[in-house]
Amino acid sequence: MGRKEDNIAKATALSKSPELIRNIGTAAHIDHGKTTLSDNLIAGAGMMSSDLAGKQLMLDFDEQEQARGITINAANASMVHSYKGKEYLINLIDTPGHVDFGGDVTRAMRALDGCIIVVCAVEGIMPQTETVIRQALKERVRPVLFINKVDRLINELKVTKEEMQKRFVTIITEVNKRIATQLPEPLNKEWQVRPEDGSVAFGSAYNNWAVNVPSMKQTGIAFKDVYEYCKNQDMRTLAKKSPIHEVLLSMVIEHVPNPVEAQKMRIPIIWKGDKESKVGKSMLACDASGPVAMMVTKIIVDPHAGEVAIGRLFSGTVTRGMELWVAGMPNVQRTQTVSLSVGADRIPVDHMEAGNIVAVAGLKDAIAGSTVSSDPEMEAFEKITHYTEPVVTVAIEAKHMKDLPKLVEVLRSVAKADPSIQVEINNETGEHLLSGMGELHLEITIYRIVNDHKIEIKSSPPIVVYRENIKKKGGPFEGKSPNKHNRFFVEVESLPDNIVEAMKTGEIQTEGKIKDAKELASKLQELGMDRDEARGVVGFSGHNIFIDATKGIQYLNEVIELCKQGFEEAMNLGPLAQEKVSGVKVRLVDAKLHEDSIHRGPAQVIPAFRSAVYGAMATGGRILLEPMTKIHINCPESVMGDTLREVQQRRGIIEEINQEGDVSIIVAQAPVSEMFGFASAIRGATQGRALWSTENAGFVPVPSELQTKVVEQIRTRKGLKPEPYDASYYSG
């Protein structure tokens, strides 16, 4: 029995003892070294050859990942580690750092109890690092810190020992600042990372060594020795004396809570059901004998097993052939195989117990984010909120008619496996829209459709996703039904940013029916909404609110659902360019309805209400919002002029410029529409010497001098008449 097989046998045995399990992830900015770190941890634990570690990128088993040298999916693996005479099972998920794949990070966090935040010693805290720390804390995932690439700090930046220590202190302080502001008391103090208690480690994932205070005491290696070893390029000795997997896996076991401790704290945050119910109690206790409660965090499509759902089992035991329900789906599903994941391998087992990360085949209706349970009545887990929304769209169609049905199937499975991709299937025109987080995200999705599923497709150049809003309050505007017997009077107004933000982060639930109107009203009042308005909220659509501000209108309760439909239609296709409306409050202030219900059916009420909203928006001054990108660039001073020129040509606004040695750090914002082809342009302008990364920076109004032209382009592309209609058109 080889070492790998031996460890698989141990892993299967340990999966039955939740107090010996640790579910952890690695999370960081792109290229700070997460996957290399994950590989060396897996190799150290005997799950792959140590010569290949860091070069083989075991968790990057997708050929696109190996070709591009980045992680696209969140891959996972289980390994065994001995610490203080006991063996532990560590389930590790490696997450992407590229901003286009942020959705994968958000979902992976749901399965974890702890997270190794990897920060590059040279670059320090970067935008994506902040995002992952924020996501981890929101899901109550406990962070530990690994400062990577220490050798580069010493050999490339030539820092002194004192400067090295100073750099470490800065990074640790920055991380702790985030923890202090984003968690409630007492957690914000308890979860601080501290070198003295061993929750911070320093090292080089590529060269396979790491140190922290407990390991220094054990091995007798101090910071001055680390400095000398790196300076003399003798990192092999360091890796022998203080191997990375020993230090980091011991740090994880010591500081990350086991599933039993973690679930007591995490379940109330991620599940809003009744804590006294059978499933509630079982999840809080991580009880293997309770009902099955699993949250799917990822779907992978396996050529042999079909769709495999990977997720965290919070309660119960999943066995082969068991009947389970996917929340929100009518049919019961039967599990075909249950397995433990080790990188690209899945090891089949008879059953898996609460507290583990498990892979299940046979759940046809599950998508990433689904709740799976043996109790058909179980309330679903909180929706996983993504910090960014899709900003780029491509239109794709099959080259050959015969591939049409297959393409629709493939697009459905793409949307299941990656909910941060939005798919709009149009069977009439055969043209389907794919919206994602950025150019790279869509490029790779299309590559997978063509290469994995062998479908030839034509795709349009990328198109930017816009949003619509209004300048000032508009209305009351009267919308009449086609038969002229029903009238609705509507006002519209922009929502304050804090309310829109609360809807985006999920603090205000906008999905489905309003469950608790009182709680919703008090939350909106806390955010500054007027009391009567907060009580009148009857529906949401996207990040827009529909308020019924009328008093005692006859028959209104019979048509309010139809009004909601009219509201939703108006919000999905705005009056300016048929883009989605975002951040608008729609108030129904008066209505006159026909007494005979035959004259106020859907064909009368829906268009009347929609016209009232469109007309009110036209009187309030419609504006188009475009998505922005925040750009962080590190470049040598000698090419700074070219870099700035490249950004400013693209309507970029420079926010700050800092110097660190001979490196310039530039932070800027530019519209997504101007950023296509930026990668090759900046490489050309700086001879490939600029390092850059981007993150989505929300939507801002298109400059007024450009709006008419942009609206015209969008409308023409959609086959509409170039100018939008004015208010008089909607007054019927």
Short mmCIF file of C-alpha atoms in Angstrom, two decimals, residues 67-238:
data_model
loop_
_atom_site.label_atom_id
_atom_site.label_comp_id
_atom_site.label_asym_id
_atom_site.label_seq_id
_atom_site.Cartn_x
_atom_site.Cartn_y
_atom_site.Cartn_z
CA ALA A 67 -2.20 26.96 -19.89
CA ARG A 68 -2.97 30.34 -18.35
CA GLY A 69 -1.23 29.66 -15.03
CA ILE A 70 -4.24 30.79 -13.01
CA THR A 71 -6.93 29.03 -11.00
CA ILE A 72 -10.40 29.35 -12.48
CA ASN A 73 -12.49 26.97 -10.40
CA ALA A 74 -12.40 26.37 -6.68
CA ALA A 75 -10.85 22.87 -6.53
CA ASN A 76 -10.79 20.75 -3.41
CA ALA A 77 -8.74 17.97 -1.83
CA SER A 78 -8.63 16.06 1.45
CA MET A 79 -5.44 15.16 3.32
CA VAL A 80 -4.23 13.74 6.62
CA HIS A 81 -1.83 15.49 9.02
CA SER A 82 -0.41 14.41 12.40
CA TYR A 83 -0.24 17.04 15.12
CA LYS A 84 0.68 16.49 18.77
CA GLY A 85 0.28 12.73 18.41
CA LYS A 86 -3.19 12.85 16.79
CA GLU A 87 -4.16 12.51 13.14
CA TYR A 88 -6.48 15.08 11.56
CA LEU A 89 -8.40 15.20 8.27
CA ILE A 90 -7.96 18.50 6.46
CA ASN A 91 -10.33 19.35 3.59
CA LEU A 92 -8.75 22.06 1.48
CA ILE A 93 -10.41 24.23 -1.18
CA ASP A 94 -8.17 26.30 -3.44
CA THR A 95 -9.98 29.39 -4.74
CA PRO A 96 -9.27 31.68 -7.70
CA GLY A 97 -7.78 35.13 -7.12
CA HIS A 98 -8.63 36.62 -10.50
CA VAL A 99 -11.47 39.09 -10.06
CA ASP A 100 -13.46 37.57 -12.95
CA PHE A 101 -13.88 34.37 -10.93
CA GLY A 102 -14.93 36.00 -7.66
CA GLY A 103 -18.22 34.08 -7.68
CA ASP A 104 -16.30 30.86 -7.10
CA VAL A 105 -14.65 32.32 -4.00
CA THR A 106 -17.97 33.42 -2.51
CA ARG A 107 -19.45 29.95 -2.94
CA ALA A 108 -16.37 28.12 -1.64
CA MET A 109 -16.50 30.20 1.57
CA ARG A 110 -19.88 28.65 2.44
CA ALA A 111 -18.22 25.20 2.76
CA LEU A 112 -15.34 26.38 4.98
CA ASP A 113 -14.74 27.03 8.67
CA GLY A 114 -11.32 28.60 8.27
CA CYS A 115 -9.28 30.27 5.60
CA ILE A 116 -5.55 30.81 4.97
CA ILE A 117 -5.29 34.38 3.69
CA VAL A 118 -2.19 34.41 1.46
CA VAL A 119 -0.50 37.80 1.04
CA CYS A 120 2.57 38.43 -1.09
CA ALA A 121 5.31 40.07 1.01
CA VAL A 122 6.35 42.21 -1.97
CA GLU A 123 2.94 43.53 -3.06
CA GLY A 124 1.19 43.59 0.33
CA ILE A 125 -2.59 43.79 0.70
CA MET A 126 -4.26 44.15 -2.71
CA PRO A 127 -7.92 44.81 -3.68
CA GLN A 128 -8.86 41.16 -4.10
CA THR A 129 -7.27 40.36 -0.70
CA GLU A 130 -9.66 42.83 0.90
CA THR A 131 -12.61 41.30 -0.93
CA VAL A 132 -11.78 37.75 0.20
CA ILE A 133 -11.24 38.84 3.81
CA ARG A 134 -14.62 40.58 3.70
CA GLN A 135 -16.30 37.48 2.23
CA ALA A 136 -14.69 35.17 4.78
CA LEU A 137 -15.75 37.31 7.73
CA LYS A 138 -19.28 37.72 6.40
CA GLU A 139 -19.64 33.91 6.33
CA ARG A 140 -17.90 33.68 9.75
CA VAL A 141 -14.93 31.80 8.32
CA ARG A 142 -11.95 32.24 10.64
CA PRO A 143 -8.83 33.67 8.98
CA VAL A 144 -5.16 32.78 9.59
CA LEU A 145 -2.44 34.64 7.70
CA PHE A 146 0.42 33.38 5.54
CA ILE A 147 2.87 35.99 4.23
CA ASN A 148 4.31 34.43 1.07
CA LYS A 149 7.31 35.18 -1.22
CA VAL A 150 9.55 36.31 1.66
CA ASP A 151 12.57 35.24 -0.42
CA ARG A 152 11.65 37.78 -3.13
CA LEU A 153 11.45 40.51 -0.52
CA ILE A 154 15.03 39.77 0.52
CA ASN A 155 16.59 38.98 -2.87
CA GLU A 156 14.74 41.29 -5.25
CA LEU A 157 13.88 44.29 -3.09
CA LYS A 158 17.14 43.88 -1.11
CA VAL A 159 15.52 44.91 2.18
CA THR A 160 17.44 44.89 5.47
CA LYS A 161 16.35 42.67 8.38
CA GLU A 162 14.68 45.66 10.05
CA GLU A 163 12.80 46.64 6.88
CA MET A 164 11.65 43.04 6.47
CA GLN A 165 10.15 42.99 9.97
CA LYS A 166 8.57 46.40 9.35
CA ARG A 167 6.93 45.13 6.13
CA PHE A 168 5.50 42.15 8.05
CA VAL A 169 4.06 44.41 10.77
CA THR A 170 2.36 46.60 8.12
CA ILE A 171 0.67 43.59 6.47
CA ILE A 172 -0.48 42.12 9.81
CA THR A 173 -1.86 45.50 10.96
CA GLU A 174 -3.74 45.94 7.67
CA VAL A 175 -5.38 42.50 7.98
CA ASN A 176 -6.31 43.10 11.62
CA LYS A 177 -7.79 46.48 10.77
CA ARG A 178 -10.23 44.72 8.41
CA ILE A 179 -11.10 42.12 11.06
CA ALA A 180 -11.68 44.79 13.72
CA THR A 181 -14.13 46.77 11.59
CA GLN A 182 -16.03 43.91 9.96
CA LEU A 183 -16.90 41.66 12.88
CA PRO A 184 -19.07 42.29 15.93
CA GLU A 185 -17.62 42.16 19.46
CA PRO A 186 -16.08 39.97 20.93
CA LEU A 187 -15.12 38.14 17.70
CA ASN A 188 -13.37 41.21 16.27
CA LYS A 189 -10.78 40.92 19.07
CA GLU A 190 -10.66 37.10 19.37
CA TRP A 191 -10.07 36.58 15.64
CA GLN A 192 -7.17 39.03 15.28
CA VAL A 193 -4.12 37.30 13.76
CA ARG A 194 -1.04 37.46 15.98
CA PRO A 195 2.50 36.26 15.28
CA GLU A 196 3.00 35.42 18.98
CA ASP A 197 0.19 32.83 19.13
CA GLY A 198 1.19 31.27 15.81
CA SER A 199 -1.78 32.43 13.70
CA VAL A 200 0.64 34.19 11.31
CA ALA A 201 3.24 32.29 9.27
CA PHE A 202 5.96 33.57 6.92
CA GLY A 203 7.60 31.71 4.05
CA SER A 204 7.83 30.83 0.38
CA ALA A 205 5.27 28.43 -1.08
CA TYR A 206 7.34 27.95 -4.24
CA ASN A 207 10.43 26.99 -2.26
CA ASN A 208 8.45 24.87 0.16
CA TRP A 209 9.37 26.43 3.54
CA ALA A 210 7.54 28.40 6.22
CA VAL A 211 8.09 29.54 9.80
CA ASN A 212 5.88 30.83 12.60
CA VAL A 213 6.60 31.48 16.27
CA PRO A 214 5.75 27.92 17.52
CA SER A 215 7.84 26.33 14.73
CA MET A 216 10.77 28.65 15.49
CA LYS A 217 10.73 27.47 19.09
CA GLN A 218 10.75 23.86 17.89
CA THR A 219 13.41 24.12 15.17
CA GLY A 220 15.50 26.93 16.66
CA ILE A 221 15.34 28.88 13.36
CA ALA A 222 14.97 32.63 13.99
CA PHE A 223 14.21 35.48 11.57
CA LYS A 224 17.90 36.30 11.21
CA ASP A 225 18.56 32.70 10.04
CA VAL A 226 15.70 32.95 7.54
CA TYR A 227 17.26 36.15 6.22
CA GLU A 228 20.68 34.51 5.80
CA TYR A 229 19.34 31.34 4.15
CA CYS A 230 17.39 33.40 1.61
CA LYS A 231 20.29 35.74 0.95
CA ASN A 232 22.60 32.79 0.32
CA GLN A 233 19.97 31.15 -1.92
CA ASP A 234 19.99 28.07 0.32
CA MET A 235 16.29 27.46 0.65
CA ARG A 236 16.56 23.69 0.33
CA THR A 237 17.99 23.51 3.85
CA LEU A 238 15.19 25.74 5.10
#
